[in-house]
Coordinates of N, CA and C and ligand atoms in Angstrom, one line a residue:
M1 N -2.4 8.4 5.8 CA -0.7 7.9 6.6 C 0.0 8.8 6.7
S2 N 0.9 9.2 7.5 CA 2.2 11.0 7.7 C 3.2 9.4 7.0
D3 N 4.0 10.5 6.7 CA 5.3 10.2 5.5 C 6.9 10.6 6.7
N4 N 7.5 9.9 5.9 CA 9.0 10.2 6.3 C 9.1 11.3 5.4
Y5 N 9.8 12.9 6.5 CA 9.9 14.0 5.9 C 11.5 14.1 5.8
L6 N 12.3 13.7 4.4 CA 14.1 14.8 4.4 C 13.1 16.5 3.7
V7 N 14.3 17.4 4.7 CA 14.2 18.3 4.5 C 15.0 19.2 4.1
I8 N 16.3 19.4 2.5 CA 17.1 19.0 2.7 C 17.9 20.8 2.5
G9 N 18.0 21.2 3.8 CA 18.6 22.8 3.8 C 17.9 23.0 5.2
G10 N 17.3 21.8 5.7 CA 16.7 22.1 7.0 C 17.7 23.0 8.2
E11 N 18.6 22.8 8.0 CA 19.9 23.9 8.7 C 19.5 25.4 8.9
G12 N 19.4 25.7 7.2 CA 18.6 27.4 7.1 C 17.8 27.6 7.4
F13 N 17.4 29.3 7.2 CA 16.3 30.4 7.5 C 15.0 29.5 7.7
L14 N 15.0 29.7 5.9 CA 13.4 28.3 6.2 C 13.5 27.3 6.3
G15 N 13.8 26.1 5.2 CA 14.3 25.2 6.4 C 13.8 24.6 8.1
R16 N 14.3 25.6 8.6 CA 14.4 25.4 10.3 C 13.1 25.3 10.6
W17 N 12.5 26.7 10.0 CA 11.2 26.9 10.4 C 10.5 25.6 9.3
V18 N 10.1 24.6 8.4 CA 10.1 23.9 7.8 C 9.5 23.0 9.0
V19 N 11.0 22.1 9.3 CA 11.4 21.4 10.3 C 10.6 21.5 11.8
E20 N 10.4 23.1 12.0 CA 10.0 23.9 13.2 C 8.1 22.9 13.0
M21 N 7.4 23.5 12.3 CA 6.3 23.6 11.5 C 5.8 22.0 11.6
L22 N 7.1 21.0 11.1 CA 6.8 18.9 11.3 C 6.8 19.6 12.7
L23 N 7.8 19.4 12.8 CA 7.7 18.7 14.8 C 6.2 19.4 16.0
K24 N 6.1 20.4 15.0 CA 4.8 20.7 16.1 C 3.4 20.0 16.0
R25 N 3.5 20.1 14.6 CA 2.3 19.3 14.1 C 2.2 17.7 14.3
G26 N 3.5 16.9 14.8 CA 2.9 16.4 15.4 C 4.2 15.2 14.9
E27 N 5.0 14.9 13.6 CA 5.5 14.2 12.5 C 6.4 13.4 12.8
K28 N 6.4 12.6 12.8 CA 7.7 11.7 14.0 C 8.9 11.8 13.1
N29 N 8.6 11.2 11.8 CA 9.8 11.2 10.6 C 10.3 12.5 10.4
V30 N 11.4 13.3 11.4 CA 11.7 14.2 9.8 C 13.4 14.2 10.5
S31 N 13.7 14.4 8.5 CA 15.4 14.8 8.3 C 15.8 15.6 8.2
V32 N 17.1 15.8 8.2 CA 17.4 17.1 7.5 C 18.7 17.0 7.5
F33 N 19.0 17.2 5.6 CA 19.9 16.6 4.8 C 20.5 18.4 4.3
D34 N 21.9 18.3 5.6 CA 22.5 19.3 5.2 C 23.9 19.8 4.9
I35 N 24.6 20.7 3.9 CA 26.4 21.2 4.5 C 27.1 20.9 5.8
A36 N 26.1 21.9 7.0 CA 26.7 22.4 8.2 C 25.5 22.1 9.1
Q37 N 25.9 21.5 10.5 CA 24.7 21.9 11.0 C 25.1 22.2 12.1
R38 N 23.5 23.1 12.3 CA 23.8 24.7 13.3 C 22.6 23.6 14.5
Y39 N 21.6 23.3 14.3 CA 20.5 23.0 15.1 C 20.9 21.5 16.0
F40 N 20.6 21.1 17.2 CA 21.0 19.2 17.8 C 19.5 20.1 18.0
D41 N 18.3 18.7 18.0 CA 17.4 17.8 18.4 C 17.5 16.9 18.6
K42 N 16.5 15.4 19.6 CA 16.2 14.7 20.1 C 15.9 14.1 18.9
E43 N 14.8 14.4 18.4 CA 13.8 13.8 17.4 C 14.1 14.5 15.9
V44 N 15.1 14.7 15.5 CA 15.3 14.8 13.7 C 16.7 14.4 14.1
T45 N 16.6 13.6 12.8 CA 18.1 13.2 12.2 C 18.8 13.9 11.3
Y46 N 20.4 13.7 11.2 CA 20.1 14.8 10.6 C 21.7 14.0 9.8
Y47 N 21.6 14.6 8.5 CA 22.7 13.6 7.0 C 23.3 15.1 7.0
E48 N 24.9 14.9 7.2 CA 25.3 16.2 6.6 C 25.8 15.6 5.2
G49 N 26.0 16.7 4.2 CA 26.8 16.0 2.8 C 26.5 17.9 2.2
N50 N 26.2 17.2 0.8 CA 26.7 18.1 0.3 C 25.7 18.4 -0.8
L51 N 25.0 18.2 -1.9 CA 24.2 18.5 -2.6 C 24.3 18.1 -4.3
S52 N 25.9 19.0 -4.0 CA 25.8 18.7 -4.9 C 26.7 17.0 -5.5
N53 N 26.6 16.2 -4.4 CA 27.7 15.2 -5.0 C 26.2 14.5 -4.5
Y54 N 26.0 13.0 -5.4 CA 25.4 12.6 -5.8 C 25.2 11.8 -5.1
N55 N 26.1 11.1 -4.1 CA 25.4 9.6 -3.2 C 25.4 10.6 -1.9
D56 N 26.1 11.7 -1.3 CA 26.1 12.0 -0.2 C 23.8 12.5 -0.3
I57 N 23.7 12.7 -1.4 CA 22.2 13.1 -0.6 C 21.1 12.5 -1.2
D58 N 21.8 10.6 -2.0 CA 21.8 9.2 -1.8 C 21.9 8.5 -1.1
D59 N 22.6 9.2 -0.5 CA 22.5 8.0 1.1 C 21.2 9.2 2.4
A60 N 21.6 10.1 2.2 CA 20.3 10.8 3.0 C 19.1 10.5 3.0
I61 N 18.9 10.2 1.2 CA 16.7 9.6 1.4 C 16.6 8.4 1.3
R62 N 17.7 7.5 1.2 CA 17.3 5.8 1.1 C 17.7 5.8 2.9
K63 N 18.5 6.6 3.6 CA 18.6 6.0 4.6 C 17.3 6.5 5.8
S64 N 16.8 7.9 5.2 CA 15.6 8.2 5.8 C 14.2 7.4 5.6
N65 N 14.7 6.8 4.9 CA 13.5 6.4 4.2 C 12.5 7.1 3.6
A66 N 12.9 8.5 3.2 CA 12.3 9.4 2.6 C 10.5 8.9 2.4
T67 N 10.0 9.9 2.4 CA 8.5 9.6 2.2 C 8.5 11.3 1.0
S68 N 8.8 11.9 1.7 CA 8.6 13.6 1.5 C 9.9 14.0 1.2
V69 N 9.8 14.8 0.5 CA 11.3 15.6 0.0 C 11.2 17.1 -0.3
I70 N 11.5 17.7 0.9 CA 11.1 18.8 0.9 C 13.1 19.7 0.6
H71 N 13.0 20.6 -0.1 CA 13.9 20.7 -0.9 C 13.9 22.2 -1.1
T72 N 15.1 23.0 0.3 CA 15.3 24.3 0.6 C 16.1 24.7 -0.4
A73 N 16.8 24.1 0.1 CA 18.7 24.0 0.3 C 19.2 25.4 -1.1
S74 N 20.1 26.2 -1.2 CA 20.7 26.8 -2.5 C 22.2 28.0 -1.7
P75 N 22.5 28.0 -2.8 CA 23.2 29.2 -2.0 C 22.4 30.9 -2.0
H76 N 23.1 31.7 -1.0 CA 23.3 32.5 -0.9 C 22.6 33.1 -1.8
Y77 N 21.2 34.0 -1.9 CA 21.5 34.9 -3.5 C 22.7 36.1 -2.9
G78 N 23.0 36.4 -4.7 CA 24.0 37.5 -4.8 C 26.0 37.1 -3.9
G79 N 25.7 35.8 -2.9 CA 26.4 35.8 -2.0 C 27.7 34.5 -2.6
A80 N 27.8 34.6 -3.6 CA 28.4 32.7 -3.5 C 28.9 33.2 -5.2
P81 N 30.5 32.8 -5.6 CA 30.7 32.7 -7.4 C 29.3 31.6 -8.8
K82 N 29.9 32.0 -9.0 CA 28.4 31.5 -9.9 C 28.4 30.1 -10.9
E83 N 29.6 29.8 -10.5 CA 29.7 28.2 -10.8 C 28.4 27.9 -9.6
L84 N 29.1 27.9 -8.5 CA 28.3 27.5 -7.0 C 26.6 26.9 -7.4
F85 N 25.9 28.2 -7.7 CA 25.0 28.4 -8.1 C 24.6 27.4 -9.5
W86 N 24.9 27.3 -10.3 CA 24.9 26.3 -11.1 C 25.2 24.6 -10.9
K87 N 26.1 24.8 -9.4 CA 26.1 23.7 -9.4 C 25.2 22.9 -7.8
V88 N 25.2 23.4 -7.5 CA 23.6 23.5 -6.6 C 22.5 23.2 -6.4
N89 N 22.0 24.8 -7.3 CA 20.6 24.8 -7.9 C 20.1 24.1 -9.1
V90 N 21.0 23.7 -9.7 CA 21.3 23.1 -11.1 C 21.7 21.5 -11.4
D91 N 23.1 20.9 -11.2 CA 22.9 19.9 -10.3 C 22.3 19.5 -9.1
G92 N 23.2 19.7 -8.1 CA 22.1 19.9 -6.7 C 21.0 19.0 -7.3
T93 N 20.2 19.4 -7.4 CA 18.2 19.5 -7.7 C 18.6 18.3 -9.1
K94 N 19.6 18.4 -9.5 CA 19.0 16.8 -10.3 C 19.2 16.1 -9.8
N95 N 20.8 15.7 -9.2 CA 20.9 14.8 -7.8 C 19.7 14.5 -7.2
V96 N 18.5 16.1 -6.6 CA 18.0 15.4 -5.6 C 16.7 14.4 -6.1
I97 N 16.8 14.8 -7.4 CA 15.1 14.4 -8.6 C 15.6 12.7 -8.3
D98 N 17.0 12.4 -9.6 CA 17.4 11.1 -9.6 C 17.5 9.9 -8.4
S99 N 17.8 10.5 -7.6 CA 17.4 10.2 -6.5 C 16.6 9.2 -5.4
C100 N 15.0 10.7 -6.0 CA 13.8 9.9 -6.0 C 13.4 9.6 -6.1
V101 N 14.2 9.1 -7.8 CA 13.1 8.7 -8.8 C 13.7 6.7 -8.6
A102 N 15.3 7.0 -7.8 CA 16.0 5.8 -7.9 C 15.6 4.9 -6.9
N103 N 14.8 5.7 -5.5 CA 13.9 4.9 -4.5 C 12.6 5.3 -4.6
G104 N 12.2 5.5 -5.6 CA 10.7 5.4 -5.0 C 10.7 6.6 -4.4
V105 N 10.5 7.5 -4.1 CA 10.2 8.5 -3.2 C 8.7 8.9 -4.1
K106 N 7.6 9.7 -3.3 CA 6.7 9.5 -3.3 C 6.6 11.4 -3.9
K107 N 6.4 11.7 -3.2 CA 6.5 13.0 -2.8 C 7.9 14.8 -3.5
L108 N 8.3 15.7 -4.0 CA 9.4 16.4 -3.4 C 8.5 17.7 -4.1
V109 N 9.2 18.7 -3.3 CA 8.5 19.7 -3.4 C 9.7 21.2 -3.1
Y110 N 9.7 22.1 -4.3 CA 11.2 22.6 -4.4 C 10.6 24.2 -4.1
T111 N 12.0 24.6 -3.0 CA 11.3 25.7 -2.8 C 12.8 26.9 -4.0
S112 N 11.3 26.8 -5.0 CA 12.1 28.1 -5.5 C 11.5 29.3 -5.5
S113 N 11.5 30.8 -6.7 CA 12.0 32.0 -6.1 C 10.7 32.8 -7.1
S114 N 9.9 34.2 -6.6 CA 9.0 35.4 -6.9 C 10.4 34.8 -8.3
S115 N 11.6 35.2 -8.5 CA 12.9 36.1 -9.0 C 12.4 35.3 -10.7
V116 N 11.9 33.7 -10.3 CA 12.7 32.8 -11.5 C 11.9 33.9 -12.2
I117 N 11.2 34.9 -12.7 CA 10.4 35.4 -14.2 C 10.1 36.8 -13.7
Y118 N 11.7 37.0 -13.5 CA 11.9 38.6 -12.9 C 13.5 39.1 -14.3
D119 N 13.1 39.8 -15.3 CA 14.6 40.3 -16.2 C 15.3 40.9 -15.8
G120 N 14.9 41.9 -14.6 CA 15.4 42.8 -13.8 C 15.6 43.7 -14.9
I121 N 14.6 44.9 -15.6 CA 14.7 45.6 -16.5 C 13.1 45.8 -16.1
N122 N 12.3 44.9 -16.8 CA 10.6 45.3 -17.1 C 10.0 44.3 -15.2
E123 N 8.6 45.4 -15.2 CA 8.3 45.9 -13.9 C 7.2 44.4 -14.4
I124 N 7.3 43.5 -12.8 CA 6.4 42.7 -12.2 C 4.7 44.1 -12.0
I125 N 3.7 43.3 -12.7 CA 2.8 44.4 -11.6 C 1.5 42.4 -11.9
N126 N 0.9 41.7 -10.8 CA -0.4 40.7 -10.8 C 0.2 40.4 -12.2
A127 N 1.5 39.7 -12.0 CA 2.9 38.5 -11.5 C 1.2 37.5 -11.2
D128 N 0.9 36.1 -12.1 CA 0.8 34.2 -11.5 C 0.9 33.4 -12.3
E129 N 0.7 32.3 -12.1 CA 1.9 31.0 -12.9 C 1.4 30.7 -13.8
T130 N 0.3 31.6 -15.0 CA 1.7 31.4 -16.8 C 2.1 32.4 -17.0
T131 N 3.1 33.6 -16.1 CA 3.2 34.7 -17.0 C 4.8 33.7 -17.1
P132 N 5.8 34.1 -18.2 CA 6.3 33.7 -18.9 C 8.1 33.7 -17.7
Y133 N 8.4 32.6 -18.3 CA 10.5 32.9 -17.7 C 10.7 33.6 -18.8
P134 N 11.1 35.2 -17.9 CA 12.1 35.6 -19.3 C 13.0 35.4 -20.4
E135 N 13.3 35.6 -21.3 CA 14.1 35.1 -22.3 C 16.3 35.4 -21.5
I136 N 15.5 36.2 -21.2 CA 17.0 36.9 -20.6 C 16.7 37.0 -19.6
P137 N 17.4 35.4 -17.9 CA 17.3 35.8 -16.7 C 18.0 37.3 -16.8
M138 N 17.6 38.2 -15.2 CA 18.8 38.8 -14.8 C 19.7 38.5 -14.5
D139 N 20.3 37.3 -13.1 CA 21.6 37.4 -13.0 C 21.1 35.4 -13.0
V140 N 22.3 34.7 -12.8 CA 22.6 33.5 -12.1 C 21.8 33.0 -11.3
Y141 N 21.4 33.4 -10.1 CA 20.9 33.4 -9.2 C 18.8 32.7 -9.4
N142 N 18.6 33.7 -10.3 CA 17.1 34.0 -10.8 C 17.2 33.2 -12.3
E143 N 18.6 32.6 -12.9 CA 19.0 31.4 -14.4 C 18.7 30.1 -13.4
T144 N 19.4 30.1 -12.7 CA 19.5 28.8 -11.7 C 18.2 28.3 -11.2
K145 N 17.2 29.4 -10.2 CA 16.7 28.6 -8.9 C 15.2 28.6 -10.9
A146 N 15.4 29.5 -11.9 CA 13.8 28.7 -13.1 C 14.7 27.5 -13.2
K147 N 16.2 27.0 -13.4 CA 16.3 25.9 -14.3 C 15.9 24.9 -13.1
G148 N 16.1 24.9 -12.2 CA 16.0 23.6 -11.1 C 14.7 24.0 -11.0
E149 N 14.1 25.1 -11.0 CA 12.5 24.6 -10.8 C 11.8 24.0 -12.3
R150 N 12.6 24.0 -13.2 CA 11.9 23.5 -14.3 C 12.2 22.1 -14.4
L151 N 13.6 21.6 -13.9 CA 13.9 19.8 -13.8 C 12.5 19.7 -13.1
V152 N 13.0 19.8 -12.1 CA 11.6 19.7 -10.8 C 10.2 19.2 -11.2
I153 N 9.8 20.6 -11.6 CA 8.3 20.1 -12.3 C 8.4 19.3 -14.4
E154 N 8.9 19.0 -14.6 CA 9.4 18.1 -16.1 C 9.7 16.1 -15.2
A155 N 9.6 16.3 -14.2 CA 10.1 15.1 -13.0 C 8.3 14.4 -12.7
N156 N 8.1 15.3 -12.4 CA 6.3 15.2 -12.1 C 5.9 14.0 -12.9
G157 N 5.6 12.9 -12.1 CA 5.6 11.6 -12.8 C 6.3 10.7 -13.4
T158 N 7.1 11.2 -13.4 CA 8.5 9.6 -12.9 C 8.8 8.4 -12.5
N159 N 8.6 7.4 -12.5 CA 7.6 5.9 -11.4 C 7.7 6.9 -10.6
G160 N 6.2 7.1 -10.0 CA 5.4 7.7 -9.7 C 6.1 8.9 -8.8
L161 N 7.1 10.0 -9.1 CA 6.8 10.9 -8.0 C 6.6 12.0 -8.1
L162 N 5.5 12.4 -7.7 CA 4.8 13.6 -7.5 C 6.0 14.6 -7.2
T163 N 5.6 16.1 -8.2 CA 6.3 17.5 -7.9 C 6.0 18.9 -7.8
C164 N 6.1 19.5 -6.9 CA 5.6 21.2 -7.3 C 6.8 21.8 -6.9
A165 N 6.1 23.3 -7.7 CA 6.6 24.2 -6.6 C 6.8 25.2 -6.3
V166 N 7.1 25.7 -4.6 CA 6.9 26.6 -4.4 C 7.2 28.4 -4.3
R167 N 6.9 29.1 -5.0 CA 7.5 30.3 -5.1 C 7.2 31.5 -4.4
P168 N 8.0 31.7 -3.3 CA 8.3 33.0 -2.6 C 8.7 34.2 -2.9
S169 N 8.2 35.0 -2.7 CA 9.4 36.4 -2.8 C 9.7 36.1 -1.8
S170 N 10.8 37.5 -1.2 CA 11.5 38.1 -0.4 C 10.9 37.6 0.8
I171 N 11.7 36.8 1.5 CA 11.5 36.1 2.2 C 11.4 36.9 4.2
F172 N 10.8 37.1 5.6 CA 11.4 38.0 5.9 C 10.8 37.4 7.1
G173 N 11.1 37.3 8.5 CA 11.0 36.9 10.1 C 11.9 36.2 10.6
P174 N 11.6 36.4 11.8 CA 12.2 35.0 13.4 C 14.0 34.7 12.1
N175 N 15.2 34.9 12.8 CA 16.2 33.8 12.2 C 16.1 34.5 11.0
D176 N 16.1 35.6 10.2 CA 16.9 36.2 8.6 C 18.2 36.5 9.0
K177 N 18.5 35.8 8.4 CA 20.1 36.0 8.8 C 20.6 36.8 7.2
Q178 N 19.5 37.3 6.0 CA 20.3 38.1 5.4 C 19.9 39.2 4.7
F179 N 18.4 39.5 5.1 CA 17.7 40.8 4.4 C 17.9 42.3 5.5
L180 N 17.1 41.7 6.9 CA 17.3 42.6 8.0 C 18.3 42.7 8.6
P181 N 19.6 41.7 8.6 CA 20.7 42.0 9.7 C 21.5 43.0 8.0
A182 N 20.8 43.1 6.3 CA 21.9 44.0 5.2 C 20.9 45.0 5.9
A183 N 20.3 45.1 6.2 CA 19.3 46.4 6.5 C 19.5 47.4 7.1
L184 N 19.4 47.1 8.7 CA 20.1 47.7 9.9 C 21.5 47.6 9.5
N185 N 22.4 46.7 8.6 CA 23.8 47.9 8.8 C 23.5 48.9 7.3
V186 N 22.5 48.8 7.1 CA 22.4 50.3 5.7 C 22.1 51.5 6.9
M187 N 21.9 51.0 7.6 CA 21.0 52.3 8.8 C 22.3 52.5 8.9
R188 N 22.7 51.8 10.2 CA 23.6 51.7 10.8 C 24.9 53.2 10.0
Q189 N 25.6 52.7 8.9 CA 26.1 53.7 8.1 C 26.1 54.5 7.8
G190 N 25.0 54.3 8.2 CA 24.1 56.3 7.3 C 24.0 55.8 6.4
Q191 N 23.6 55.0 5.5 CA 23.3 55.4 3.7 C 21.6 55.4 3.3
T192 N 21.3 56.4 4.3 CA 19.8 55.7 4.0 C 19.3 57.0 3.3
K193 N 20.6 57.9 2.8 CA 20.2 59.4 3.2 C 19.9 60.1 1.2
F194 N 19.8 58.8 0.7 CA 19.5 59.4 -0.7 C 18.3 58.1 -1.4
Q195 N 16.8 58.9 -2.8 CA 16.6 58.4 -2.9 C 16.3 57.7 -4.1
I196 N 16.6 56.4 -5.4 CA 16.7 56.5 -6.5 C 15.1 56.5 -6.6
G197 N 14.7 57.1 -7.5 CA 13.0 56.9 -7.8 C 12.3 57.9 -6.8
D198 N 10.5 57.4 -7.8 CA 9.5 58.6 -6.0 C 9.1 57.6 -5.6
N199 N 10.0 56.6 -4.9 CA 9.4 55.7 -3.7 C 8.4 55.0 -3.8
S200 N 7.3 54.2 -5.6 CA 6.2 54.4 -5.9 C 6.7 52.8 -5.9
N201 N 7.7 52.5 -6.5 CA 8.1 50.2 -6.6 C 7.7 49.9 -5.3
L202 N 7.5 48.5 -5.4 CA 6.1 47.7 -4.6 C 7.4 46.9 -4.5
I203 N 7.4 46.2 -3.9 CA 8.3 44.8 -3.4 C 7.5 43.8 -2.7
D204 N 7.1 43.1 -2.6 CA 6.5 41.4 -2.1 C 6.8 41.1 -1.2
W205 N 7.5 40.7 0.3 CA 7.8 40.0 0.8 C 6.6 39.0 1.6
T206 N 6.8 38.0 1.8 CA 6.8 36.9 2.2 C 7.2 36.2 3.1
Y207 N 5.9 36.8 4.6 CA 6.4 36.0 6.1 C 6.9 35.0 6.4
V208 N 7.6 34.2 6.8 CA 9.1 33.6 7.2 C 7.9 32.1 7.1
E209 N 6.9 31.9 8.8 CA 5.7 30.9 8.6 C 5.2 30.6 7.9
N210 N 4.2 31.6 6.6 CA 3.4 31.8 5.5 C 4.0 30.5 4.6
V211 N 6.0 30.6 4.6 CA 6.7 29.9 2.9 C 6.0 28.8 3.9
A212 N 6.5 28.4 5.4 CA 7.4 27.6 5.4 C 5.7 25.9 5.8
H213 N 4.7 27.2 6.0 CA 2.9 26.0 5.7 C 3.0 26.5 4.6
A214 N 3.2 26.7 3.9 CA 3.5 26.4 2.6 C 3.3 25.4 1.5
H215 N 5.2 25.2 2.0 CA 5.7 23.4 2.0 C 4.9 22.7 2.5
L216 N 3.7 22.3 3.7 CA 3.2 21.4 4.6 C 1.7 21.5 3.6
L217 N 1.8 21.9 3.7 CA 0.1 22.8 2.0 C 0.8 21.2 0.8
A218 N 1.5 22.2 0.0 CA 2.0 21.4 -0.9 C 2.5 19.8 -0.5
S219 N 3.2 19.5 0.2 CA 3.3 18.8 0.5 C 1.6 17.8 1.2
D220 N 1.4 18.3 1.9 CA 0.4 16.8 2.0 C -0.7 17.2 0.7
K221 N -0.8 18.0 0.2 CA -1.7 18.3 -1.3 C -1.0 17.2 -2.4
L222 N 0.3 16.8 -2.6 CA 0.9 15.6 -3.9 C 0.6 14.4 -3.8
F223 N -1.0 13.7 -3.6 CA -1.8 11.9 -3.7 C -1.8 12.4 -5.4
D224 N -1.7 11.4 -5.8 CA -2.4 10.8 -7.4 C -3.1 11.2 -7.7
G225 N -2.8 11.8 -9.0 CA -4.9 12.3 -8.8 C -4.7 14.4 -8.8
S226 N -3.6 14.7 -7.7 CA -4.7 16.1 -7.0 C -3.8 16.7 -8.2
P227 N -4.2 17.8 -8.5 CA -4.0 18.8 -9.4 C -2.7 19.6 -8.7
V228 N -2.7 19.7 -7.7 CA -1.5 20.0 -7.3 C 0.2 19.8 -8.3
A229 N 0.1 18.3 -8.5 CA 0.9 17.6 -8.9 C 1.8 18.6 -10.6
G230 N 3.5 18.7 -10.2 CA 3.3 19.2 -11.0 C 3.2 20.6 -11.8
E231 N 2.7 21.0 -10.4 CA 2.8 22.8 -10.6 C 3.2 23.4 -10.0
V232 N 3.8 24.9 -10.5 CA 4.4 26.0 -9.3 C 2.8 27.3 -8.3
F233 N 3.7 27.3 -7.6 CA 3.0 28.1 -6.9 C 3.2 29.2 -6.3
I234 N 2.7 30.9 -6.7 CA 3.8 32.0 -5.9 C 3.1 32.0 -4.5
I235 N 3.9 32.3 -3.8 CA 3.5 32.2 -2.5 C 3.1 34.2 -2.3
T236 N 2.5 34.9 -1.0 CA 2.9 36.1 -1.2 C 2.1 35.9 0.0
N237 N 2.5 38.0 0.7 CA 1.4 37.6 2.3 C 0.2 38.7 1.3
D238 N 0.0 39.2 -0.1 CA -1.2 39.6 0.0 C -0.8 41.8 -0.7
T239 N 0.0 42.1 0.5 CA -0.2 42.8 -0.1 C 1.2 44.0 -0.6
P240 N 2.0 44.1 -1.3 CA 3.4 44.9 -1.6 C 3.7 45.5 -1.0
V241 N 4.7 46.3 -0.1 CA 5.0 47.1 0.2 C 6.2 48.6 -0.2
P242 N 7.4 49.2 0.0 CA 7.0 50.1 -1.0 C 8.5 49.1 -1.0
F243 N 10.0 49.7 -2.0 CA 10.8 49.2 -2.0 C 12.6 49.8 -1.8
Ligands
LIG301 P1 19.7 29.9 4.0 O1 21.3 30.3 3.3 O2 19.3 30.5 5.2 O3 19.6 28.2 3.7 C1 19.3 27.4 2.8 C2 20.7 26.4 3.3 O4 21.0 25.0 2.6 C3 21.7 26.7 3.9 O5 21.1 25.2 6.4 C4 23.1 25.9 4.1 O6 24.2 25.6 4.9 C5 21.9 24.6 2.9 N1 22.9 24.3 1.6 C6 23.4 25.2 0.9 N2 23.8 24.2 0.0 C7 24.1 24.2 0.5 C8 24.9 22.3 -0.2 N3 25.5 22.2 -1.3 N4 24.7 20.9 -0.2 C9 23.9 20.7 1.4 N5 22.9 21.9 1.5 C10 23.1 22.7 1.6 O7 17.9 30.1 2.5 P2 17.2 30.4 3.5 O8 17.0 32.3 3.0 O9 16.4 29.7 4.1 O10 16.2 30.1 1.4 C11 15.6 28.8 1.6 C12 15.0 29.1 0.4 O11 14.2 30.2 -0.3 C13 16.4 29.2 -1.2 O12 16.0 27.9 -1.9 C14 16.0 30.3 -1.7 O13 16.8 30.2 -3.1 C15 14.7 30.0 -2.0 N6 14.5 31.9 -1.6 C16 15.0 32.3 -0.2 C17 13.8 34.3 -0.2 C18 14.9 34.9 0.8 O14 13.6 35.7 0.7 N7 15.2 34.7 1.6 C19 13.0 34.8 -1.6 C20 13.0 33.7 -1.9 C21 13.7 32.6 -1.7

């Protein structure tokens, strides 16, 4: 039986890819919850609200009759005051979980980040899902993404809710408004003349379509007895590139 999907943050870069992929494979019940509407499709029901307000998200979960919630929302990395990261990534994620539990939602997929295991000092090479969170997180983004992820994983099994988290590394692809525009800006301003280090540092990038696909697979594989429930998954394109 197919699900009723609610994509939280579905007006954003990744969230929109998730929405389009759901529509493309023929899903009939796709809704979006976001703080600002940017896309206007006939097939998608849009709920406007702020994740940090329980009633906003609870309304959307109830009215959309969601059976699968895909939570991609977060403030931009580095682009918001510290308190906002706590309000959205931790309090907001808790609101999502509480509402899913209260409304008997079956599945919750959380967009985490590979940065939850990075402390900003020690290199991470060939990490896997057993790599622990650092004792001291690098910054408030990493810390709050990790806290949100942990809350989601701990909620697995509560009132029948099945959860998992997807950890992409830096995402690239069409409609990216973060990394590519910033990189182009650096080039336009001629700020590429200096190199820090010997160019041997690697960073993992993940193509946005692969990340969106991972979210759909994660949702599809959340069923009673599934080994996916209660787990985190690192998503990668396989080959890291020089940073
Ligand atoms: P984005 O900013 O394009 O999309 C986020 C969406 O969430 C936006 O539409 C925004 O309006 C919405 N949102 C933010 N705060 C909200 C709130 N309080 N209530 C309701 N909606 C709210 O970001 P993105 O690049 O698509 O990132 C999506 C997810 O992927 C995030 O959780 C991010 O942490 C994670 N992630 C991103 C990258 C990357 O390189 N972009 C890498 C790893 C993980």
